[in-house]
Structure formats: structure tokens, C-alpha cells
Coordinates of C-alpha atoms in Angstrom, one line a residue:
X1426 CA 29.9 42.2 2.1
X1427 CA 27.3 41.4 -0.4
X1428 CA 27.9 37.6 0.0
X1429 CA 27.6 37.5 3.7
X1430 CA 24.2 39.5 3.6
X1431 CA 23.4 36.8 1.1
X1432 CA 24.1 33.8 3.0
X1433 CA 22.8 35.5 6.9
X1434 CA 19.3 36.4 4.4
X1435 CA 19.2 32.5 3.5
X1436 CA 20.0 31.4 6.9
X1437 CA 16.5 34.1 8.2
X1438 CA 14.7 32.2 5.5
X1439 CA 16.2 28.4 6.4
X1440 CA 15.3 29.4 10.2
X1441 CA 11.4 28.5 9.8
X1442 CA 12.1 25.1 8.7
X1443 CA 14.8 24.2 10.5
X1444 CA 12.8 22.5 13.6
X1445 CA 11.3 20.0 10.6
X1446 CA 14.5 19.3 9.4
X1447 CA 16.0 18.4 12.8
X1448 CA 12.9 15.9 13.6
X1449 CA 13.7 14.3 10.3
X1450 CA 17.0 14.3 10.9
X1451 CA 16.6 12.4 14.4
X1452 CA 13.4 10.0 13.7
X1453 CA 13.5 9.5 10.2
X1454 CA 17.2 9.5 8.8
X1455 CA 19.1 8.7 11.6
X1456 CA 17.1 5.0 12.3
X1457 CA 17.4 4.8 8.5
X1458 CA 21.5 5.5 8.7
X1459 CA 21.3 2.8 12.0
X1460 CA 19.2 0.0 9.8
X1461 CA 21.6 0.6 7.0
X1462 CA 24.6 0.0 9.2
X1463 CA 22.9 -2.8 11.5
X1464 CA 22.1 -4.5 7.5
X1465 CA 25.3 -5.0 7.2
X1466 CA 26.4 -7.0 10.7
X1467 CA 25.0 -10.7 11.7
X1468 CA 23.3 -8.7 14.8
X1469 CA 21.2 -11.1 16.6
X1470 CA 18.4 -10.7 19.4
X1471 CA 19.1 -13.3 21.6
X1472 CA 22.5 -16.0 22.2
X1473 CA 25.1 -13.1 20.7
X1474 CA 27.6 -11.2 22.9
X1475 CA 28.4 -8.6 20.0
X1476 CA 27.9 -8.8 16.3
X1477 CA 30.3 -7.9 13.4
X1478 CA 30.8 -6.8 10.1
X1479 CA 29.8 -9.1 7.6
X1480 CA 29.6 -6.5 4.3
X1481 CA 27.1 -7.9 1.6
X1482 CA 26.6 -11.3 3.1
X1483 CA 23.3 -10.6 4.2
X1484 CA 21.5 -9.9 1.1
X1485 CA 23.4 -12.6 -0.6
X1486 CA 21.8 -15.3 1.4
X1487 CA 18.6 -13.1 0.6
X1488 CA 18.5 -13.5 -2.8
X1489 CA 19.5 -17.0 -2.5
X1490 CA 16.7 -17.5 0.1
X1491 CA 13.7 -19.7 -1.0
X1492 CA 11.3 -17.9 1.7
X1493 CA 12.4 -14.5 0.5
X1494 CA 11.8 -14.9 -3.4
X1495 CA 8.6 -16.1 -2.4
X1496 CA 7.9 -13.2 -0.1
X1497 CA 8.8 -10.7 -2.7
X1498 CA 6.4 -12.2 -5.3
X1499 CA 3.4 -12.2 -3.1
X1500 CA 4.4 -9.2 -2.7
X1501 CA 4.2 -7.9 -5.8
X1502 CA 1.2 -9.7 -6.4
X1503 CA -0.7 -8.5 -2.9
X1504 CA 0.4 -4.7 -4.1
X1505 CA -0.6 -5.4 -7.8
X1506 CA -4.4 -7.2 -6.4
X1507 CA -5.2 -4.8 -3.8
X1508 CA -3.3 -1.2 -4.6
X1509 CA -2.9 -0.9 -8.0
X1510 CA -5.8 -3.0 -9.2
X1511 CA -8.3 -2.7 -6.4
X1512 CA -8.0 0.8 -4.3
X1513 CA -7.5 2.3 -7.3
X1514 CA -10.3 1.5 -9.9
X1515 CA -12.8 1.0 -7.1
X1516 CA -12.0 3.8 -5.7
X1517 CA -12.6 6.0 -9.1
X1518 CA -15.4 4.2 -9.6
X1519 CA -16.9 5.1 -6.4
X1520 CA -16.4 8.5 -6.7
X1521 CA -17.6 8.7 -10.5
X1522 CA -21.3 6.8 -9.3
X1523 CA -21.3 9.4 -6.2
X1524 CA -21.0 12.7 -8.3
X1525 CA -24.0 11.5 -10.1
X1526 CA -26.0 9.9 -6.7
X1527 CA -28.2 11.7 -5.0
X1528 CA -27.3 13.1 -1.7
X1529 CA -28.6 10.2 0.5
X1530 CA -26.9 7.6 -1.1
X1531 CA -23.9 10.1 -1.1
X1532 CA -23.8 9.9 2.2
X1533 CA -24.8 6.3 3.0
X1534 CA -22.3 5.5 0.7
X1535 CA -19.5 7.5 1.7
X1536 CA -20.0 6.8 5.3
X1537 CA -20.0 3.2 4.7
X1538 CA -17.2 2.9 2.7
X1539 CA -14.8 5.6 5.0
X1540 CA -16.2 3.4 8.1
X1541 CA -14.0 0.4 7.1
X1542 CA -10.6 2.9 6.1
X1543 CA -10.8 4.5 10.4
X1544 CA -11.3 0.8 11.7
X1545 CA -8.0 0.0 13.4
X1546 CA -5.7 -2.5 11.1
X1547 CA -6.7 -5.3 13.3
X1548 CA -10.3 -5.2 13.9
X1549 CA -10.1 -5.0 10.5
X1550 CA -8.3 -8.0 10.3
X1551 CA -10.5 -10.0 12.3
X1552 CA -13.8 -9.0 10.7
X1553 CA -12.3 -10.1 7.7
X1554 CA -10.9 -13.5 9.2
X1555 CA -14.8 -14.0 10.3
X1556 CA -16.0 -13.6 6.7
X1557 CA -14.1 -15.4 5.0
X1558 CA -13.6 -18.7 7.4
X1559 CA -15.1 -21.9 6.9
X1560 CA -18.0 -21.1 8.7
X1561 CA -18.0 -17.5 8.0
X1562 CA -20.2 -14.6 6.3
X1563 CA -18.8 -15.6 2.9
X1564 CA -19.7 -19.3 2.8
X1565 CA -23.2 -18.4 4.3
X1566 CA -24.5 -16.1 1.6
X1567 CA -22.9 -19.0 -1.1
X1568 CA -24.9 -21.5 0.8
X1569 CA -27.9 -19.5 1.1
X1570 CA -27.7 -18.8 -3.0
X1571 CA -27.0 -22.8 -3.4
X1572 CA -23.3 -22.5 -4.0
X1573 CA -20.5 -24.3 -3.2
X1574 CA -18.0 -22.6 -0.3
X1575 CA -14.5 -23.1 0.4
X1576 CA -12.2 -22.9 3.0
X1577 CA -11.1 -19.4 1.4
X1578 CA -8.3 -18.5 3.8
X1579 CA -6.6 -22.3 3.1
X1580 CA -7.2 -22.2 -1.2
X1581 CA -6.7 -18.5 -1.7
X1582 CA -5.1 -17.1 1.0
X1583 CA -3.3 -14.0 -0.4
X1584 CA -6.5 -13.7 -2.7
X1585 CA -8.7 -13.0 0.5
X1586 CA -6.4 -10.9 2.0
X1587 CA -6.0 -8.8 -1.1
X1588 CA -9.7 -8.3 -0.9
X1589 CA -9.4 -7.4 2.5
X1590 CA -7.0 -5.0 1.7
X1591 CA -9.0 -3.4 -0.7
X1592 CA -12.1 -3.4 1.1
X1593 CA -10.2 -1.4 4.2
X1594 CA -8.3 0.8 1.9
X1595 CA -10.4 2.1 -0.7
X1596 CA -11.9 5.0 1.0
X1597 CA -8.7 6.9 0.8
X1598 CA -8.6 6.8 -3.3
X1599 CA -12.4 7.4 -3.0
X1600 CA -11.7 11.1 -1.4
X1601 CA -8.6 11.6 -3.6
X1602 CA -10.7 11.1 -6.7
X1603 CA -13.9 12.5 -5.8
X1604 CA -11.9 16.1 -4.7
X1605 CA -10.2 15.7 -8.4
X1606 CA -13.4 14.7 -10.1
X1607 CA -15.2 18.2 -8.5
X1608 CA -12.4 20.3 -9.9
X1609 CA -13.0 19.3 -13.8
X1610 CA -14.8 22.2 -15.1
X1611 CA -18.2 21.6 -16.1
X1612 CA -18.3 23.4 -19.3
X1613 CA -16.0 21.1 -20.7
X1614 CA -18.3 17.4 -19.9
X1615 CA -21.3 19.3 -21.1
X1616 CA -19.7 20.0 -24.3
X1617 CA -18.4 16.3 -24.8
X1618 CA -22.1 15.4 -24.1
X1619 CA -23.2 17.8 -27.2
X1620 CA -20.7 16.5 -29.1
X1621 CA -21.9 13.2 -28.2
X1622 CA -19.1 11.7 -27.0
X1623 CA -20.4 8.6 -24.5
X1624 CA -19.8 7.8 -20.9
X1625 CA -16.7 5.4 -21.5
X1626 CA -15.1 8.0 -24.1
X1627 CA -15.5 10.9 -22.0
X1628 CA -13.8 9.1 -18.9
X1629 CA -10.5 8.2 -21.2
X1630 CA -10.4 11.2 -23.4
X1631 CA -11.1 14.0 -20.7
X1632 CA -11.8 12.2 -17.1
X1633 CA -8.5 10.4 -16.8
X1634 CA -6.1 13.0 -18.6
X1635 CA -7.5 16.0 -16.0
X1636 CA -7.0 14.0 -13.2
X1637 CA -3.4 12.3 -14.2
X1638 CA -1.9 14.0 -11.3
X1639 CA -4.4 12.8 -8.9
X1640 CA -4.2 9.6 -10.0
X1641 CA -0.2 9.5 -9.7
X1642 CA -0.1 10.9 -6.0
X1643 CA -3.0 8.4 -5.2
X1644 CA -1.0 5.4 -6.8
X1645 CA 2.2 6.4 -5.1
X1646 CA 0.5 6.5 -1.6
X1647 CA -1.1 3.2 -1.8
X1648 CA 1.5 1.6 -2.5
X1649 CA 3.3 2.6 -0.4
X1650 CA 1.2 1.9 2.5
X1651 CA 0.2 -1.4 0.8
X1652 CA 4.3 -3.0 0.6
X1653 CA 4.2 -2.2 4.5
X1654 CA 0.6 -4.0 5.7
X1655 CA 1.1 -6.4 7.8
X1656 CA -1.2 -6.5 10.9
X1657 CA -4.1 -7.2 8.8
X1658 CA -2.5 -10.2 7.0
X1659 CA -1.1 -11.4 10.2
X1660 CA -4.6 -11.1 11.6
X1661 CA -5.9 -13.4 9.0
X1662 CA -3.7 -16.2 7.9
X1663 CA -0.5 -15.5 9.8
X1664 CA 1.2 -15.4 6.4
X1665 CA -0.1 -19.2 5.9
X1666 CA -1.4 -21.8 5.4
X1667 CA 2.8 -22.5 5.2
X1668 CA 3.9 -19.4 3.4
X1669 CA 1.2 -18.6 1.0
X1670 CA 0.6 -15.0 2.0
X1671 CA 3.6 -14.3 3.8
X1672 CA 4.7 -10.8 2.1
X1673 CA 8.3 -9.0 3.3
X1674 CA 6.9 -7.5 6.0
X1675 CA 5.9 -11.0 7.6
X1676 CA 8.7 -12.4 6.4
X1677 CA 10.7 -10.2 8.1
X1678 CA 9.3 -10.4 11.5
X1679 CA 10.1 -14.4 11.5
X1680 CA 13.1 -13.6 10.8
X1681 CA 13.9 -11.0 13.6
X1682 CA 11.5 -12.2 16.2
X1683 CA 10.7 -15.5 15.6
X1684 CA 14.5 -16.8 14.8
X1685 CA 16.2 -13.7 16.4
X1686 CA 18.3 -12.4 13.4
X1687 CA 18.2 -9.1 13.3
X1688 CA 20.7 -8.2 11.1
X1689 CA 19.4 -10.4 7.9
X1690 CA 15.9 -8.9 8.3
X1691 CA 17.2 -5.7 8.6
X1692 CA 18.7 -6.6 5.4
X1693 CA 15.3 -7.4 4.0
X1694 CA 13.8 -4.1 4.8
X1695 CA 16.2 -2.1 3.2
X1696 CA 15.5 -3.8 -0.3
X1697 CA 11.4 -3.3 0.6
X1698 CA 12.7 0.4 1.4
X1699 CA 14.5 0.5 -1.9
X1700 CA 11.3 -1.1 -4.1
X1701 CA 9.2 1.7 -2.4
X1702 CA 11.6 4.2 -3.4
X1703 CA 11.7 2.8 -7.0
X1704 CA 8.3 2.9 -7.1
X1705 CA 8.0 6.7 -5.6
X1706 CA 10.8 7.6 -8.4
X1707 CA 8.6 6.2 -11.0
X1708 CA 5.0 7.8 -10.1
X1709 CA 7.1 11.0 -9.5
X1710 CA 8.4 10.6 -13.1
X1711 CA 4.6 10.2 -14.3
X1712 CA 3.9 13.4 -12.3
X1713 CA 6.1 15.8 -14.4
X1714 CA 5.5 13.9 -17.8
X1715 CA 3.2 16.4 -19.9
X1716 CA -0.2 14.5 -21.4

């Protein structure tokens, strides 16, 4: 008797959640489960009455695949630039110079800054093609200082794009650390300053430690968003010149737009999903490690 009021009290308390588990279930597990089988088939878009099973094939010819060795390592080096690198210390750095601003150039600086995060991917995109073009913003201001330009978007295409990552997606770390950064009690910076400890040694040996947490979630987030950009690189060099900034995601719409197989692309995105997941596992790990 005990047992069944046990599990009819678990099922009251399950019964609140139980509308988010079945839209999970329907829009987020269930395409998931459909990718992972269509992965496995030589599905086609177009010229293909019905496809069939063809187990690990697909991913074989991915990692024997030229164009998708290349994609992974730009990549891993767009993510690297513009996540970890970029959105990350700018961001901080932001947020450290606005605690100590005054309240105008709070607010200039923070409206600036979160105007280019709520600009759609592609306007984004554009503005950023138009600065960095031959004739663009970029080459202008190098001219005007007696410079030499480039044709950026030809030379250092996933460079520019990396930029324009960062320079759409740094607002977001900005908030995450400036919330952090206002919960460090203030007894404990004054007291570093009497103890004379600098502005460099009180950001490594207080700063960082009180805000690990912070700095985790925001690291896992970005990069996460950052494997799955792709209308603001498309925007802006069409993963070109050739394949220069072509990351998995445009890499994978050739492949199930362009030349209509569905299947290997969908083979393609579940490794990206599995490199995002190994990348969640590790932040998550850096979460519950004790300083």
C-alpha cells in the first residue's frame, strides 16, 4: 500500500512537468532520433525513389572527405578566434571597464555594444561584408591613416568573419559577466587594495576564481551558438573565396542543398552535435570541479 502511495505521490509531483517533457520529446528528441536514423541511409533530395540502409558508410566517406577535414578545422579555429578567444575576454573586459565608468559611458557603452547582439544574423552580416570589402569602412580609415588595405574578405577570410562574430556576439558575455562581477562582495576587493594587491593580481587571485561558474556557463553557451553560425558567414564570403571559411554548418548545406545528399550531411551534423556535446560535458565538468 505504501509503495503505490509512493509512486501515485511521484506521478502528482512529475504532473507539472510533464507538458515540457512532451514538447521535448516531440520537437527536440524525436527530429534528433529521425536525423540519427536518416545518418545512416544514402537519402537524397532530388533523383531518388527511396533510400536505404547503408550503416557507417556515411561518416566513413566523412572522415575520408578532403572538404570536411577542412571544414572541421576552420571550425575549430572560427570557435577558438571568435568564442573562446574573442566573446569571452572582450566581453570581461567590457564589463570590468563599465563597473568602474561612469554612468553615461555605462550606458553609451552598453547600448552600443547590445545594439550589434539584437541585429538580425544577417544584417549583421552585411554590415560586416560592407566594412571589410575592398572599398569598404576598413580600407577607408587605413587609407585615411596612410596604410595599406587589403582585400580582407579574399586574404583572411575566416579572420574577418571571426571578428564579425565577435563584434555581434560579445554583448551576451558582457551581461553574463557584468551580473557576476556585481555579486563579488565588496569587502573583499577593498581589502586586496589595503593589502596592496594590484589590478592584474586582484583579477587572477579573486576576480576569476569568484566568477569560475560564470565564466563556465558563459563559455558553454557561446560555443555552442558559435559551431552553429552560419547566416552571418554565408552573408560574407559564402564560405569562400573556394573553401576558406567554409565551417560544418556551410559545409553541410552544399552538401544537402546544393548536391542534394541528405543523408551524408545529415551524417555531418550528428558529429557537429557530438563536438557540441563533448564540449557541454567538458564546461559541465569545470562547473562542479571545486577551486
Amino acid at each position: 500500500m505504501s509503495g503505490g502511495h509512493a509512486v501515485r505521490r511521484g506521478l502528482v509531483r512529475a504532473l507539472p512537468v510533464s507538458p515540457a517533457v512532451v514538447l521535448l520529446v516531440l520537437f527536440l528528441a524525436g527530429p534528433i532520433a529521425y536525423c540519427g536514423y536518416i545518418a545512416f541511409t544514402d537519402l537524397q533530395l532530388t533523383g531518388q525513389a527511396e533510400s536505404s540502409f547503408v550503416g557507417f558508410e556515411n561518416f566513413r566517406t566523412a572522415f575520408k572527405d578532403d572538404a570536411f577535414r577542412n571544414a572541421v578545422w576552420l571550425t575549430v579555429v572560427f570557435t577558438v578566434l571568435s568564442s573562446l578567444i574573442g566573446q569571452n575576454t572582450l566581453g570581461l573586459a567590457l564589463a570590468s571597464l563599465m563597473q568602474r565608468a561612469s554612468k553615461p559611458v555605462r550606458t553609451l557603452t552598453g547600448a552600443v555594444v547590445i545594439a550589434a547582439w539584437v541585429l538580425p544574423e544577417v544584417v549583421a552580416g552585411f554590415l560586416l561584408y560592407a566594412f571589410f570589402r575592398r572599398d569598404g569602412t576598413l580600407n577607408a580609415i587605413l587609407e585615411w591613416l596612410h596604410l595599406p588595405g587589403q582585400q580582407w574578405l579574399f586574404t583572411l577570410p575566416i579572420l574577418a568573419v571571426s571578428f564579425a562574430n565577435v563584434w555581434r556576439g560579445t554583448a551576451f558575455s558582457m551581461l553574463v559577466y557584468s551580473a557576476a562581477l556585481n555579486e563579488i562582495p565588496q569587502e573583499i576587493t577593498e581589502a586586496a587594495e589595503v593589502d596592496g594587491a594590484g589590478g592584474w593580481r586582484r583579477m587572477w587571485h579573486i576576480t576569476l576564481p569568484m566568477i569560475r561558474r560564470s565564466i563556465g556557463t558563459n563559455l558553454m553557451l557561446n560555443t555552442l551558438q558559435t559551431l552553429s553560425v552560419f547566416g552571418l558567414i554565408w552573408v560574407m564570403t559564402r564560405g569562400g573565396p573556394g573553401d576558406r571559411s567554409q565551417t560544418l554548418p556551410l559545409l553541410m548545406y552544399d552538401q544537402a542543398f546544393l548536391k542534394s545528399m541528405i543523408g551524408y550531411s545529415t551524417a555531418m551534423a550528428l558529429l557537429l552535435l557530438l563536438v557540441g556535446a563533448l564540449f557541454s560535458l567538458v564546461y559541465l565538468r569545470l562547473l562542479r570541479t571545486e577551486v
